[in-house]
Short mmCIF file of C-alpha atoms in Angstrom, two decimals:
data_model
loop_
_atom_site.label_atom_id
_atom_site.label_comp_id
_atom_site.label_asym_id
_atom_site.label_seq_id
_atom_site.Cartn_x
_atom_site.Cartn_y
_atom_site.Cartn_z
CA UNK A 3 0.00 0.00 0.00
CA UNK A 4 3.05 2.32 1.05
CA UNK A 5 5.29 1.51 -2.05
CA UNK A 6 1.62 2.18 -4.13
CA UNK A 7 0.84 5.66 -3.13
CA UNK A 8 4.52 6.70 -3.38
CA UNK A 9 4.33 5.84 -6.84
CA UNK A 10 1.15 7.80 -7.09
CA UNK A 11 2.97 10.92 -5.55
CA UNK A 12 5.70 10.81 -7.31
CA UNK A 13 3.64 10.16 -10.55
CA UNK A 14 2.24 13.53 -9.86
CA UNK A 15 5.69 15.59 -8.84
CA UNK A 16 6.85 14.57 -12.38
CA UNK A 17 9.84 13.89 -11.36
CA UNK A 18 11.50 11.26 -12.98
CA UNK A 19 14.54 10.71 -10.39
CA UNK A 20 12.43 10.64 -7.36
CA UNK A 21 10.06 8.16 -9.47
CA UNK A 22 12.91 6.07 -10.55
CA UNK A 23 13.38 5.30 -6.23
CA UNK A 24 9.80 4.69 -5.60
CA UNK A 25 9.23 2.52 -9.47
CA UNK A 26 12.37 -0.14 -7.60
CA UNK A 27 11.02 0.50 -4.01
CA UNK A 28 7.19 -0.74 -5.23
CA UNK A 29 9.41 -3.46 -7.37
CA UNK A 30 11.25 -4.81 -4.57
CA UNK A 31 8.42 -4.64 -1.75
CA UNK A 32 5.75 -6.32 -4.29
CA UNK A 33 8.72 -9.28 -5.55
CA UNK A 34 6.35 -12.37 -4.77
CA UNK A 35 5.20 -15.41 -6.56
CA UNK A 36 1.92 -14.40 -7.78
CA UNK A 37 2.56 -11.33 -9.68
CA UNK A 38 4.97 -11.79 -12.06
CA UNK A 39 3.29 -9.83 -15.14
CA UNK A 40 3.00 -6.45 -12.78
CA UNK A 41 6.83 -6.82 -12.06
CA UNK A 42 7.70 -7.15 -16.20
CA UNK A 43 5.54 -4.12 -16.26
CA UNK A 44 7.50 -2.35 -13.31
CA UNK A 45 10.94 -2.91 -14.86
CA UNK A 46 10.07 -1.60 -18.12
CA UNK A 47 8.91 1.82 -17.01
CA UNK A 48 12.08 1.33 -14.49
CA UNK A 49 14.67 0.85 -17.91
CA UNK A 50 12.82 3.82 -19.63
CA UNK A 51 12.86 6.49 -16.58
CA UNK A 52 16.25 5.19 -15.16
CA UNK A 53 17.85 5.76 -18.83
CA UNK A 54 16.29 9.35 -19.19
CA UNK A 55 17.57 10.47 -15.51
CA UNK A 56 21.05 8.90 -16.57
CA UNK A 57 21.96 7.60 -13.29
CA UNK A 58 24.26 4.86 -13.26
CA UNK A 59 23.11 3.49 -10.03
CA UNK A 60 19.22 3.48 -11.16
CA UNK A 61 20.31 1.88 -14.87
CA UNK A 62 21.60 -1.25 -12.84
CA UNK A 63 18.54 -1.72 -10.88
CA UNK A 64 16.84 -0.80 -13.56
CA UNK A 65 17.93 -3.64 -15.86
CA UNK A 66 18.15 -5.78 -13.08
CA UNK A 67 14.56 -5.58 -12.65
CA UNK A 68 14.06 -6.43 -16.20
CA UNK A 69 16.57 -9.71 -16.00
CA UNK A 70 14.72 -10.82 -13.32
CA UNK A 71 11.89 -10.78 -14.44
CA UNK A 72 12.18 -12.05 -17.36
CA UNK A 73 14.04 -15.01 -15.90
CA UNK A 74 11.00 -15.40 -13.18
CA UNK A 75 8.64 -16.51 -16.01
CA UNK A 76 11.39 -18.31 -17.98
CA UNK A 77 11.95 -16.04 -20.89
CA UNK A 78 15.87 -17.17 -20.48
CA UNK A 79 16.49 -15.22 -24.35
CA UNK A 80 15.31 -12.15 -23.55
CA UNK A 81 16.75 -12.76 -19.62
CA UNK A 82 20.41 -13.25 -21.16
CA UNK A 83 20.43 -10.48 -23.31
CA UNK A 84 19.17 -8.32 -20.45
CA UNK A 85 22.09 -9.84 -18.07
CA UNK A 86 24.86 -8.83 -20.60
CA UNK A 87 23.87 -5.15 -19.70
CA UNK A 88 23.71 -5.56 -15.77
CA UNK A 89 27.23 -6.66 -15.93
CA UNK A 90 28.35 -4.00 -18.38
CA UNK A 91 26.88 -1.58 -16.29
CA UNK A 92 28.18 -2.69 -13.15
CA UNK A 93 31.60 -3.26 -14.19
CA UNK A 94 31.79 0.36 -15.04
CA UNK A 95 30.30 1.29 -12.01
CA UNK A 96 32.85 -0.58 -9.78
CA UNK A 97 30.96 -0.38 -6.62
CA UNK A 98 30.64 -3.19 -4.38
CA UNK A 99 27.23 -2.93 -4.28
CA UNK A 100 27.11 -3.56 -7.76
CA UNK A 101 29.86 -5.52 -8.63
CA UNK A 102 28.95 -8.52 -7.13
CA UNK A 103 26.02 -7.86 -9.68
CA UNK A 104 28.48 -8.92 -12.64
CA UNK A 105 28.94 -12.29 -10.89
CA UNK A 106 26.18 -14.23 -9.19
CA UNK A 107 23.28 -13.89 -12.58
CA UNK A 108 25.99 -15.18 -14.44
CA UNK A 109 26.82 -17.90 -12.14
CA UNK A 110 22.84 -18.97 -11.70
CA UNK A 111 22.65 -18.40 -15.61
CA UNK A 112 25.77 -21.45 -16.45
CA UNK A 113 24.47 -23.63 -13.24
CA UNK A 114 20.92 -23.75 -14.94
CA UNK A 115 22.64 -24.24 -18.81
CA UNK A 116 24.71 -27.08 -17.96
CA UNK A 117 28.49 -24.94 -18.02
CA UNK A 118 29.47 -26.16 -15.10
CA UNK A 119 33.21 -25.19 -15.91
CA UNK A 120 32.28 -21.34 -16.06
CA UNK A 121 29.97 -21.78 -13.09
CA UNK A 122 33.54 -23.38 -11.36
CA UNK A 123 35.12 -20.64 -12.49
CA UNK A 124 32.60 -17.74 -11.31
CA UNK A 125 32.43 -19.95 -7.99
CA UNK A 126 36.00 -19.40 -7.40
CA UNK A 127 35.43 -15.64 -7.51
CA UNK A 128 32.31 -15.51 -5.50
CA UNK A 129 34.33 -17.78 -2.61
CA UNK A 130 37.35 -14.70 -2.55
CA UNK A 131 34.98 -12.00 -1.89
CA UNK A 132 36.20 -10.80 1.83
CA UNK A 133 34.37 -7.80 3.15
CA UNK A 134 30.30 -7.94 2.57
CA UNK A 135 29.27 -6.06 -0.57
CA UNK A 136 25.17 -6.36 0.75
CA UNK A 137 23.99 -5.42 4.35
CA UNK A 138 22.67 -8.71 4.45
CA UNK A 139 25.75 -10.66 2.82
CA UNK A 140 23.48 -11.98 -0.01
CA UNK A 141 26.70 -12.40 -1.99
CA UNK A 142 27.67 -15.17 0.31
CA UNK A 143 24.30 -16.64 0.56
CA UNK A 144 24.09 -17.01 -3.42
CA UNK A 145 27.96 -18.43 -3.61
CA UNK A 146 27.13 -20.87 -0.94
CA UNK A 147 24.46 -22.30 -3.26
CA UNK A 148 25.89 -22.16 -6.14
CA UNK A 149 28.22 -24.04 -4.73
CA UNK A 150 25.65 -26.84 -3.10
CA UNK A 151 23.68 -26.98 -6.86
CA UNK A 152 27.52 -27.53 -8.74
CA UNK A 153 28.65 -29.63 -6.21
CA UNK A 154 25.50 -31.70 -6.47
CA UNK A 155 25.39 -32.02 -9.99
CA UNK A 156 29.10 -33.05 -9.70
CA UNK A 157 28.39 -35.70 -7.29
CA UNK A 158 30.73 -33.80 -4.72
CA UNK A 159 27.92 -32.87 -2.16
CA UNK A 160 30.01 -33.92 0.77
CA UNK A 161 32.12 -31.02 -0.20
CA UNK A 162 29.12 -28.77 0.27
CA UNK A 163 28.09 -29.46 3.11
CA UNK A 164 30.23 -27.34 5.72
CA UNK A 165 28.49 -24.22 3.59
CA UNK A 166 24.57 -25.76 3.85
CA UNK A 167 25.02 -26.01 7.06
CA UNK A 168 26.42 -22.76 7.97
CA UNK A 169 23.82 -20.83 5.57
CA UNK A 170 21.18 -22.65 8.05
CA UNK A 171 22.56 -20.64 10.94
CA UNK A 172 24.00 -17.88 8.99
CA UNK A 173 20.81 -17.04 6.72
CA UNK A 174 17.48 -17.66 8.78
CA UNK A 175 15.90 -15.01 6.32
CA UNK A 176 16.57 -17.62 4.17
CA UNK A 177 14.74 -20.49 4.77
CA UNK A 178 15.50 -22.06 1.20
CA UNK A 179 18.97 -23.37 2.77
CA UNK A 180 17.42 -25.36 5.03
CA UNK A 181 15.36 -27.05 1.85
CA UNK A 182 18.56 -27.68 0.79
CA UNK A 183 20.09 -29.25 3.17
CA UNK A 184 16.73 -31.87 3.32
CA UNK A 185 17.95 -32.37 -0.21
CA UNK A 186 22.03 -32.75 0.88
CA UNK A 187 21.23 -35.43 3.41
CA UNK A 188 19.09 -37.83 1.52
CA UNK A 189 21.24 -36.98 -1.02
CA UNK A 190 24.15 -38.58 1.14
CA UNK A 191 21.96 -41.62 2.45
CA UNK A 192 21.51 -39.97 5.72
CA UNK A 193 18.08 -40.41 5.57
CA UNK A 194 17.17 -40.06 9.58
CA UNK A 195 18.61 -36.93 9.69
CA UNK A 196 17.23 -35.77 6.01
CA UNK A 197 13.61 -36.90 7.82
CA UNK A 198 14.49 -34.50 11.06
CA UNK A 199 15.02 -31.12 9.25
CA UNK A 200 12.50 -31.86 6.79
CA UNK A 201 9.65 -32.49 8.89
CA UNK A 202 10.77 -29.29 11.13
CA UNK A 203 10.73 -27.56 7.99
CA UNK A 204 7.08 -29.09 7.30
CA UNK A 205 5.53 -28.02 10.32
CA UNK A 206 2.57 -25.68 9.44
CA UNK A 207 2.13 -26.80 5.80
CA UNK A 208 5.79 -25.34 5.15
CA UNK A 209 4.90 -22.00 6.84
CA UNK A 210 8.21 -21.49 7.52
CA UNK A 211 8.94 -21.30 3.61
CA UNK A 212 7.00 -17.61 3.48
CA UNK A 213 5.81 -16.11 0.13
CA UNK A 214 8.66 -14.19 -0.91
CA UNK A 215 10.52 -13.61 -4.21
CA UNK A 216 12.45 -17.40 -3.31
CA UNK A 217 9.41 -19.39 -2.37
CA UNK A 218 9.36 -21.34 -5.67
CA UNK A 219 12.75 -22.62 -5.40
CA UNK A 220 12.29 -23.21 -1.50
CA UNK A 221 9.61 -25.47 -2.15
CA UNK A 222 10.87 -27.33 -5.27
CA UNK A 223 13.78 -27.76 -3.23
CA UNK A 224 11.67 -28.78 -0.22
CA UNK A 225 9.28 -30.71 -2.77
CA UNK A 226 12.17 -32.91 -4.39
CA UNK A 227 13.48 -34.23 -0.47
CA UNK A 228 9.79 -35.04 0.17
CA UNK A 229 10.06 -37.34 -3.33
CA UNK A 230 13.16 -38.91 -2.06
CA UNK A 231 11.45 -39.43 1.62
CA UNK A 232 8.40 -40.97 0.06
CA UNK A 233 6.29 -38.59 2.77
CA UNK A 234 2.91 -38.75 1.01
CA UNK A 235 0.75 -36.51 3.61
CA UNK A 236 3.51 -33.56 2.92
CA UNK A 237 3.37 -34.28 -0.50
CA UNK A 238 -0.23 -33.58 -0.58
CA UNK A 239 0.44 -30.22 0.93
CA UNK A 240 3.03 -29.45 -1.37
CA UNK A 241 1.39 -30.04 -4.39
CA UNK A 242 -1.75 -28.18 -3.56
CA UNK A 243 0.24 -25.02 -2.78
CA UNK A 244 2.52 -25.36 -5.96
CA UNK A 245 -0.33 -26.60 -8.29
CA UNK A 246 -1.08 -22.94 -9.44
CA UNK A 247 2.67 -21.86 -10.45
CA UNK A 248 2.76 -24.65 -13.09
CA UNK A 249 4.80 -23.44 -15.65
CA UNK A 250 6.69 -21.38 -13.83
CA UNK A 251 10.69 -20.75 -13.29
CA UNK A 252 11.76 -21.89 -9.81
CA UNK A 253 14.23 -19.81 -9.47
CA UNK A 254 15.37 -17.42 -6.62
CA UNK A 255 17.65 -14.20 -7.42
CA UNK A 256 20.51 -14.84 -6.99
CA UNK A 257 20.99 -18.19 -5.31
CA UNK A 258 19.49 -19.85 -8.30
CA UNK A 259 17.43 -21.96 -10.20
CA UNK A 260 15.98 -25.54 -10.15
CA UNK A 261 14.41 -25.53 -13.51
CA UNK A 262 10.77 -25.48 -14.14
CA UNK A 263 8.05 -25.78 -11.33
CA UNK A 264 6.47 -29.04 -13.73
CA UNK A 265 8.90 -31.26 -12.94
CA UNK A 266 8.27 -30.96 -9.21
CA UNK A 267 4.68 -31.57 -9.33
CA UNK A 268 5.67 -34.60 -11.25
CA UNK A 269 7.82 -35.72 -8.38
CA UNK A 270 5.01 -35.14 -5.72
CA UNK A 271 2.05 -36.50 -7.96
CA UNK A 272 4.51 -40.22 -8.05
CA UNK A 273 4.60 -40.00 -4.29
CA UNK A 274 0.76 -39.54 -4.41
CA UNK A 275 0.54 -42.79 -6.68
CA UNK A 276 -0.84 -40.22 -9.21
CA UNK A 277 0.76 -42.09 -12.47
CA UNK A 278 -0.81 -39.89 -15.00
CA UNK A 279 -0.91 -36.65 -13.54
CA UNK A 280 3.08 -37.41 -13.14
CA UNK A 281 3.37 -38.29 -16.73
CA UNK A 282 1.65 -35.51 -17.73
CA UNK A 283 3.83 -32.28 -14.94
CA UNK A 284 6.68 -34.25 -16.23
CA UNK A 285 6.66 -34.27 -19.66
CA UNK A 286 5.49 -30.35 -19.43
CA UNK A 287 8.39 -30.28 -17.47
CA UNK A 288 10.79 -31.70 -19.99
CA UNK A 289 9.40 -29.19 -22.71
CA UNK A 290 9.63 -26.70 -20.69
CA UNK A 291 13.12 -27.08 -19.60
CA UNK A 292 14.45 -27.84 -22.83
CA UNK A 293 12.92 -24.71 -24.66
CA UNK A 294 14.45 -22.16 -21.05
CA UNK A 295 17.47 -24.05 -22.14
CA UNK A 296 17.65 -25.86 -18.50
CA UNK A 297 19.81 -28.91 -20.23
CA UNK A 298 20.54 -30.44 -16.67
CA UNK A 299 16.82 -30.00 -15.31
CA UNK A 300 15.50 -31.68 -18.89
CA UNK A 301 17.86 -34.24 -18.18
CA UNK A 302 16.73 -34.60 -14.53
CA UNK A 303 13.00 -34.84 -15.41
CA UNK A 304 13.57 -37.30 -18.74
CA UNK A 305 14.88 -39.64 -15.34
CA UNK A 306 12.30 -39.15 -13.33
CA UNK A 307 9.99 -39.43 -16.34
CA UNK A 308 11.42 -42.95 -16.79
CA UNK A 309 10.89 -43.65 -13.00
CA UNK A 310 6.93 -43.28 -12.94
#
């Protein structure tokens, strides 16, 4: 309502500075789930007013916006092409703020492509950063989980799990980490303890997975260690609260992404004994995946297509 009727006010001072603040501020305090069209909308007045006030600062949010949007409903072309100016614009910039800017997209973007050796390579920069470059460190949340989604794919998830476990504690804003360390321990065959944070994470139909700009990818997350637990009640729960986000990105900016919200309902519909409803979120899934250009998350489905 705030972030609203500054837009209104600043609508009418005609001022297109003080409008480019209040445009991110309503962008930023309305980033949820449901409204993914009104955000597009958003960032494209953002890229038009930010370019006509010519601040630097307001350009990178501004196209920032726009990439992440973009990638939210899995228009990965048009998200790309967007990225290349956020880290043009931030490497002239050289702030701190921004800089890490240039980094973590482009790490998320080669994780969810399949280039693992540039996501290695971004990795090892992310890991160097010393002094915090967000008041809230996101810069070492997002490394952390890059590393836990390379390091999975790799079949190294030991090696990750010093950082899961320390983004638990570290990160309670966060809640996504402790998806993915449900997914880390079952992962590992550790299936009691998998089971333990799991369930504490299920308590209140997943309540404490609140509707923010990462809730997609903190339930997929959440939704693929209930698969591997076989937990049909949670399931149930699960599905019902993804259901209406098929088609959707599951991605969270910038930690990253787990492909398209299909294949999860595909997992939870098999734990349901729901064969054709599977078959169906699956192969959506696989489509889906293949035309975001998500090679390892079409692969992943194709499997668990073959497992129904």
């Amino acid at each position: 309502t705030l972030s609203r009727e500054a837009v209104e006010l600043a609508r009418q001072l005609g001022d297109p500075a003080t409008l480019s603040y209040v445009l991110a501020g309503r962008y930023w305090a309305t980033w949820w789930p449901e409204n993914p069209d009104e955000r597009l909308s958003l960032a494209e007045e953002m890229v038009s007013v930010a370019e006509a006030v010519g601040d630097a600062e307001r350009m990178i949010d501004a196209h920032l916006m726009l990439y992440m949007s973009y990638a939210d409903v899995g228009r990965m072309a048009e998200a790309r092409a967007t990225l290349e100016d956020v880290v043009r614009l931030s490497t002239d910039l050289r702030q701190p703020a921004q800089l890490w800017l240039a980094v973590a997209p482009r790490a998320l973007v080669a994780l969810m492509e399949g280039n693992f050796a540039l996501a290695e390579e971004l990795l090892g920069r992310e890991l160097k950063w010393g002094s915090p470059m967000t008041p809230l460190r996101d810069e070492t949340s997002a490394a952390r989980f890059h590393l836990f989604l390379l390091r999975r794919e790799q079949g190294r998830l030991a090696d990750a799990e010093p950082a899961v476990r320390a983004s638990v504690d570290d990160f309670p804003w966060y809640p996504l980490h402790r998806a993915a360390l449900a997914c880390l321990l079952v992962d590992l065959g550790r299936e009691d303890e998998a089971r333990s944070v799991f369930d504490d994470l299920a308590e209140h139909e997943f309540r404490a997975l609140y509707r923010d700009s990462e809730w997609l990818l903190g339930m997929c997350l959440a939704s693929d260690a209930c698969a591997q637990l076989g937990d049909a009640a949670a399931a149930e729960v699960l599905y019902e609260q993804l259901a209406p986000f098929a088609g959707r990105h599951a991605v969270g900016h910038g930690e990253g992404s787990v492909g398209m919200v299909d294949r999860y309902l595909g997992l939870l519909a098999s734990t349901l004994g729901r064969s054709d409803d599977a078959e169906r979120h699956l192969d959506e899934g696989i489509r889906l995946n293949e035309q975001m250009g998500a090679r390892p998350w079409a692969a992943h489905t194709r499997h668990d297509l073959a497992n129904v």
